Coordinates of C-alpha atoms in Angstrom, one line a residue:
M1 CA -0.2 -0.2 -0.2
P2 CA 1.5 3.5 -1.2
N3 CA 2.9 5.5 2.3
A4 CA -0.4 8.3 1.7
P5 CA -3.1 6.4 0.2
E6 CA -6.2 8.4 -1.7
T7 CA -9.3 7.4 0.0
A8 CA -12.6 7.8 -0.8
T9 CA -15.8 7.8 1.9
V10 CA -19.3 6.1 0.4
K11 CA -22.3 5.7 2.6
F12 CA -24.9 3.2 1.2
G13 CA -27.0 0.3 2.1
F14 CA -26.7 -3.2 1.3
P15 CA -30.3 -4.8 -0.3
S16 CA -29.8 -7.7 1.8
S17 CA -27.8 -8.9 4.6
G18 CA -25.5 -12.7 5.9
A19 CA -22.4 -13.4 4.0
G20 CA -22.5 -13.7 0.2
N21 CA -25.8 -11.7 -0.3
G22 CA -25.2 -8.2 0.1
Y23 CA -24.1 -5.9 -2.9
G24 CA -23.6 -2.3 -3.9
S25 CA -22.2 -0.1 -7.1
I26 CA -20.7 3.3 -6.7
S27 CA -18.9 5.4 -9.5
L28 CA -16.1 8.1 -8.6
P29 CA -14.8 10.8 -11.2
I30 CA -11.8 10.3 -12.0
P31 CA -10.0 13.8 -12.4
N32 CA -9.7 15.6 -16.1
N33 CA -6.2 15.8 -16.3
P34 CA -4.6 14.2 -19.7
T35 CA -1.8 12.5 -17.8
L36 CA -3.5 9.7 -15.7
L37 CA -4.3 8.2 -19.2
N38 CA -2.5 4.7 -20.2
K39 CA -1.8 4.4 -16.2
T40 CA -2.2 1.9 -13.6
F41 CA -3.5 2.3 -10.2
T42 CA -4.2 -0.2 -7.7
G43 CA -7.2 -0.6 -4.6
R44 CA -8.6 -2.1 -2.2
W45 CA -12.5 -2.1 -0.7
F46 CA -12.9 -1.3 3.1
V47 CA -16.5 -2.2 4.5
T48 CA -17.6 -1.3 8.5
D49 CA -18.8 -4.9 9.4
S50 CA -19.9 -5.8 13.0
A51 CA -19.1 -9.7 11.8
A52 CA -15.7 -9.0 10.0
P53 CA -12.5 -9.1 12.4
N54 CA -12.5 -5.8 14.3
G55 CA -15.5 -5.0 12.7
L56 CA -13.5 -4.1 8.9
A57 CA -14.3 -6.4 6.5
V58 CA -11.4 -6.2 3.5
S59 CA -11.3 -7.2 0.4
R60 CA -9.0 -8.6 -2.5
A61 CA -6.6 -5.4 -4.1
F62 CA -7.9 -4.8 -7.0
R63 CA -6.1 -3.3 -10.3
F64 CA -7.4 -0.5 -13.0
T65 CA -5.9 0.9 -16.4
V66 CA -7.0 4.8 -17.3
F67 CA -7.7 4.5 -21.1
G68 CA -8.5 6.8 -23.1
A69 CA -7.9 8.8 -26.4
A70 CA -6.3 12.0 -27.0
A71 CA -8.1 14.3 -29.8
T72 CA -8.6 14.1 -33.3
T73 CA -7.1 16.8 -33.1
A74 CA -3.1 17.1 -31.5
R75 CA -2.2 20.3 -29.1
A76 CA -0.2 22.2 -31.0
K77 CA 3.7 22.3 -29.1
F78 CA 4.7 25.9 -29.4
N79 CA 5.5 27.6 -33.1
D80 CA 4.5 24.4 -34.9
F81 CA 3.1 26.5 -37.5
D82 CA 3.2 22.8 -39.6
G83 CA 1.9 20.8 -37.0
D84 CA 4.1 18.2 -36.8
G85 CA 5.3 18.1 -33.3
K86 CA 8.1 20.0 -33.8
T87 CA 9.5 23.8 -32.7
D88 CA 9.9 25.4 -36.3
V89 CA 13.2 27.9 -36.8
S90 CA 10.7 31.3 -37.9
V91 CA 11.2 34.8 -37.9
F92 CA 9.6 37.9 -38.1
R93 CA 11.1 41.2 -39.9
P94 CA 9.8 44.4 -38.8
S95 CA 10.8 46.1 -41.5
N96 CA 9.0 44.2 -44.4
A97 CA 6.4 42.5 -41.8
T98 CA 7.2 39.3 -43.2
W99 CA 7.1 36.5 -41.0
Y100 CA 10.1 33.8 -42.6
I101 CA 9.5 29.9 -41.4
L102 CA 11.3 27.1 -41.9
N103 CA 9.4 23.9 -41.8
S104 CA 10.7 21.4 -39.8
S105 CA 8.5 18.4 -41.5
N106 CA 9.5 19.1 -45.7
N107 CA 12.7 22.3 -44.8
N108 CA 10.9 24.5 -46.7
P109 CA 10.9 27.8 -46.3
I110 CA 7.8 29.9 -45.5
A111 CA 7.2 34.4 -46.4
T112 CA 4.1 35.5 -45.3
N113 CA 3.7 39.5 -45.0
F114 CA 1.2 40.0 -41.6
G115 CA 1.7 42.2 -39.2
L116 CA 3.2 45.7 -38.7
S117 CA 6.8 46.4 -38.1
D118 CA 6.3 47.3 -34.3
D119 CA 3.6 44.9 -34.4
K120 CA 3.1 42.2 -30.6
L121 CA 3.9 39.0 -31.7
V122 CA 1.5 36.6 -30.3
P123 CA 1.7 33.1 -31.8
A124 CA -0.4 30.1 -30.9
D125 CA -3.5 27.4 -32.2
Y126 CA -6.2 30.0 -32.1
D127 CA -8.6 27.4 -33.9
G128 CA -7.4 23.9 -32.6
D129 CA -6.2 22.6 -36.2
G130 CA -2.9 21.4 -34.6
K131 CA -0.9 23.5 -36.3
T132 CA 0.2 27.3 -34.3
D133 CA -1.4 30.3 -36.4
I134 CA 0.7 34.0 -37.4
A135 CA -0.6 36.6 -35.5
V136 CA 0.0 40.0 -33.9
Y137 CA -1.0 41.6 -31.1
R138 CA -1.7 45.7 -32.4
A139 CA -3.2 48.1 -29.8
G140 CA -5.4 46.3 -28.0
A141 CA -6.2 44.6 -31.3
W142 CA -5.9 41.1 -32.4
Y143 CA -5.2 40.3 -36.2
L144 CA -4.8 36.3 -36.3
L145 CA -4.3 34.1 -39.6
Q146 CA -5.6 31.3 -38.4
S147 CA -3.9 27.4 -40.9
R148 CA -7.4 26.4 -41.1
D149 CA -10.0 29.1 -40.1
G150 CA -8.3 31.7 -42.2
F151 CA -8.8 35.5 -40.4
K152 CA -9.8 36.7 -37.7
S153 CA -9.4 39.8 -35.7
V154 CA -10.9 41.0 -32.5
S155 CA -10.8 43.6 -30.7
F156 CA -9.3 42.3 -26.6
G157 CA -7.4 44.9 -24.4
L158 CA -5.9 48.0 -24.0
S159 CA -2.3 49.5 -26.2
T160 CA -0.4 49.4 -22.7
D161 CA -1.6 45.7 -21.4
K162 CA 0.9 43.0 -22.9
P163 CA -0.7 40.0 -24.4
Q164 CA -0.8 36.8 -23.0
P165 CA -2.3 34.0 -25.7
A166 CA -2.4 30.3 -23.5
D167 CA -5.5 27.5 -24.3
Y168 CA -6.4 29.1 -20.4
D169 CA -10.1 26.3 -20.3
G170 CA -8.5 23.3 -21.7
D171 CA -9.9 22.8 -25.2
N172 CA -7.2 23.0 -27.2
I173 CA -7.8 26.1 -29.1
A174 CA -5.9 29.4 -27.4
D175 CA -7.7 31.9 -25.8
I176 CA -7.0 35.9 -25.9
A177 CA -5.8 37.0 -23.2
V178 CA -3.9 40.1 -21.6
F179 CA -1.9 41.1 -18.2
R180 CA -2.6 45.3 -17.5
P181 CA 0.0 46.3 -15.8
S182 CA -1.5 48.9 -14.7
N183 CA -3.8 46.9 -11.6
G184 CA -2.4 43.9 -12.2
T185 CA -5.3 42.1 -13.3
W186 CA -5.5 38.9 -16.1
Y187 CA -8.4 39.7 -18.7
I188 CA -8.9 36.0 -20.1
L189 CA -11.8 36.0 -23.5
R190 CA -12.1 31.5 -23.4
S191 CA -13.3 30.2 -26.3
R192 CA -15.2 27.8 -24.2
D193 CA -16.2 29.4 -21.3
G194 CA -16.8 32.7 -22.1
F195 CA -14.9 36.5 -20.4
T196 CA -13.2 35.9 -17.3
A197 CA -10.9 38.9 -15.6
A198 CA -8.5 38.4 -12.6
Q199 CA -6.8 41.0 -10.4
F200 CA -2.9 39.0 -10.4
G201 CA 0.4 40.7 -10.0
I202 CA 1.3 44.0 -9.6
T203 CA 2.4 47.4 -12.1
T204 CA 6.2 45.7 -12.1
D205 CA 5.7 42.3 -13.0
R206 CA 6.3 39.7 -15.8
P207 CA 3.5 37.9 -17.5
V208 CA 4.2 33.8 -17.8
A209 CA 0.9 31.6 -18.1
A210 CA 2.1 28.6 -18.6
D211 CA 0.0 25.0 -17.8
Y212 CA 2.5 24.1 -14.4
D213 CA -0.3 21.0 -12.6
A214 CA -0.9 19.3 -15.9
D215 CA -4.5 19.4 -16.2
G216 CA -4.3 21.2 -19.8
K217 CA -5.4 24.4 -18.5
A218 CA -2.6 27.1 -18.2
D219 CA -2.5 28.8 -15.4
I220 CA -2.2 32.8 -14.6
A221 CA 1.2 33.5 -13.5
V222 CA 4.2 36.1 -12.8
Y223 CA 7.9 36.9 -12.9
R224 CA 9.0 39.4 -9.6
D225 CA 12.7 40.3 -9.2
G226 CA 13.7 36.8 -8.9
N227 CA 10.1 35.0 -7.0
W228 CA 7.3 33.6 -9.1
Y229 CA 3.9 33.4 -8.4
I230 CA 0.8 31.1 -9.5
L231 CA -2.5 30.6 -9.5
R232 CA -2.7 26.9 -10.8
S233 CA -6.1 25.9 -11.8
T234 CA -6.5 22.3 -10.6
A235 CA -3.4 22.7 -8.1
G236 CA -4.5 26.2 -6.2
F237 CA -1.4 28.8 -6.1
I238 CA 1.9 28.5 -4.8
A239 CA 5.1 30.9 -4.9
A240 CA 9.1 30.4 -4.8
N241 CA 12.0 32.5 -5.3
F242 CA 14.0 31.3 -8.4
G243 CA 15.6 33.9 -10.6
T244 CA 17.5 37.1 -10.3
T245 CA 16.3 40.8 -11.3
E246 CA 18.3 40.3 -14.8
D247 CA 17.2 36.8 -15.9
K248 CA 14.4 36.3 -18.2
P249 CA 12.0 33.2 -17.2
V250 CA 12.2 30.7 -20.2
I251 CA 9.2 29.3 -20.2
G252 CA 8.8 25.0 -21.3
D253 CA 8.1 21.7 -20.6
Y254 CA 12.1 20.5 -19.6
D255 CA 11.4 16.8 -18.2
A256 CA 8.4 15.6 -20.2
D257 CA 6.3 15.9 -17.0
G258 CA 3.2 17.7 -18.7
K259 CA 4.8 20.3 -16.3
S260 CA 5.8 23.7 -18.0
D261 CA 9.3 24.3 -15.1
L262 CA 10.5 27.9 -13.2
A263 CA 13.3 28.5 -15.4
V264 CA 15.2 31.4 -16.2
F265 CA 18.2 31.9 -19.0
R266 CA 21.1 34.8 -17.7
P267 CA 22.7 37.1 -19.9
S268 CA 26.1 38.0 -18.3
N269 CA 26.9 34.1 -18.2
G270 CA 24.6 32.7 -20.4
V271 CA 23.5 29.9 -18.1
W272 CA 20.1 28.6 -18.0
Y273 CA 19.1 27.3 -14.5
Y274 CA 15.7 25.2 -14.5
I275 CA 14.2 23.1 -11.9
R276 CA 12.4 19.9 -12.9
S277 CA 8.6 19.4 -11.8
S278 CA 8.8 15.9 -11.5
D279 CA 11.8 15.4 -9.4
N280 CA 12.2 18.9 -7.9
N281 CA 15.6 18.6 -9.5
F282 CA 18.2 21.7 -9.9
R283 CA 19.4 21.5 -12.9
F284 CA 21.6 24.0 -15.3
K285 CA 22.5 24.7 -19.2
Q286 CA 25.1 26.8 -20.0
F287 CA 24.2 27.8 -23.6
G288 CA 24.4 31.3 -25.4
I289 CA 26.1 34.8 -24.9
G290 CA 24.3 38.4 -22.9
T291 CA 23.2 39.1 -26.4
D292 CA 20.9 36.8 -27.5
F293 CA 17.6 35.8 -28.1
P294 CA 16.5 33.2 -25.7
T295 CA 14.5 30.6 -28.4
P296 CA 12.6 28.0 -25.6
G297 CA 11.1 24.7 -27.5
D298 CA 10.9 21.7 -28.4
Y299 CA 12.4 21.4 -32.0
D300 CA 13.4 17.8 -31.8
G301 CA 10.2 16.8 -31.2
D302 CA 10.6 14.8 -28.6
G303 CA 8.3 16.0 -25.7
L304 CA 10.9 18.1 -23.9
S305 CA 11.7 21.9 -24.5
D306 CA 15.5 22.6 -26.0
F307 CA 17.6 24.9 -25.4
A308 CA 17.9 27.5 -27.9
V309 CA 19.2 30.7 -29.2
F310 CA 19.1 33.4 -32.1
R311 CA 22.1 35.2 -32.3
H312 CA 20.2 38.6 -34.4
A313 CA 24.4 40.2 -34.5
E314 CA 24.9 36.4 -37.4
G315 CA 21.1 34.8 -38.1
N316 CA 22.0 32.2 -36.6
W317 CA 20.1 30.1 -34.2
Y318 CA 22.3 27.3 -31.8
I319 CA 19.6 24.4 -30.8
S320 CA 20.7 21.2 -28.4
S321 CA 19.0 18.9 -27.2
T322 CA 17.6 18.9 -23.3
A323 CA 17.3 15.5 -24.0
S324 CA 20.2 14.4 -26.0
G325 CA 22.5 17.3 -26.0
A326 CA 23.3 17.1 -30.3
F327 CA 24.1 20.5 -30.9
R328 CA 22.3 22.4 -34.1
A329 CA 23.8 25.2 -35.9
Q330 CA 20.6 27.3 -38.6
G331 CA 21.2 29.8 -40.9
W332 CA 17.8 31.6 -40.4
G333 CA 17.5 35.7 -40.1
T334 CA 19.1 38.4 -40.4
S335 CA 20.1 41.9 -37.8
G336 CA 17.0 42.7 -36.6
D337 CA 15.0 40.2 -36.6
I338 CA 12.7 39.5 -34.0
P339 CA 12.6 35.1 -33.6
A340 CA 8.8 34.0 -33.4
P341 CA 9.9 31.9 -29.9
S342 CA 10.6 34.4 -28.2
S343 CA 7.7 35.6 -27.8
V344 CA 6.9 33.8 -25.0
V345 CA 9.9 35.5 -23.0
P346 CA 8.9 38.6 -21.0

């Protein structure tokens, strides 16, 4: 038996009495958590029975496996424009307002003119087809070039807001959302559950929304001078000190457990520091220099976020696999380009 088993207490009467004559049936809900799929659990029934030794009858142990299938459309990974489960090397060029994408599925280059030079990049899967969509935020207006459903514009936010698109209601569709520094409030337009607002943060906070409890929903979160404050949608509030004022949060899942890990890139030494949520182990890796754009993402499709930077002075990408350490250098972009994966780095 585990050291801290989960228990449920249920009261109901049996239709008859005597050895072997009583029976009962109940249904217990299973949490809507994708990490439980295909996992096997062990259980046992304990029944109050005055005729049993010590007044408690115990059943034989039983086992069950949580089964189910993923949605027919897979959740798009961050910056995955072709839906192959890998982050794509991609940049936005302000000088001509063009997105340049190198699709990882076939190495085909794509160029798409969309946006204005001073737009904020907000790529995400807004139509739920498993592919990241080209999108920009402009002074309170969202302009989306959806890969399945085409162009869409939505007025939501103010010019001073910080856009935070993510899937807050767990329906595999990115929701339009902003963090308003002036009042520390989050405004979220959920694609399934509608509009919500929540005060969480202060003026100087950097928003870092992600799924920190593996329930399939993005959580409201802020980074404040080395402190993380996270309002998890299932597991509740947590706070942690990890990082410094100069650090850049690099949101990602570095241990493939379905949870975003606390992670930062330190420009002064080019080191990535992170805590794996699966075992709370602290790790670090020197990768990059102070002037690089950190561009976290899963570039090899193994489920782990990789260390990656865009060196804009050279127009080169440098990527290191978290699992294997395999190194990749990719020329893509020019000085002045903005790497699309860096949109998640506040």
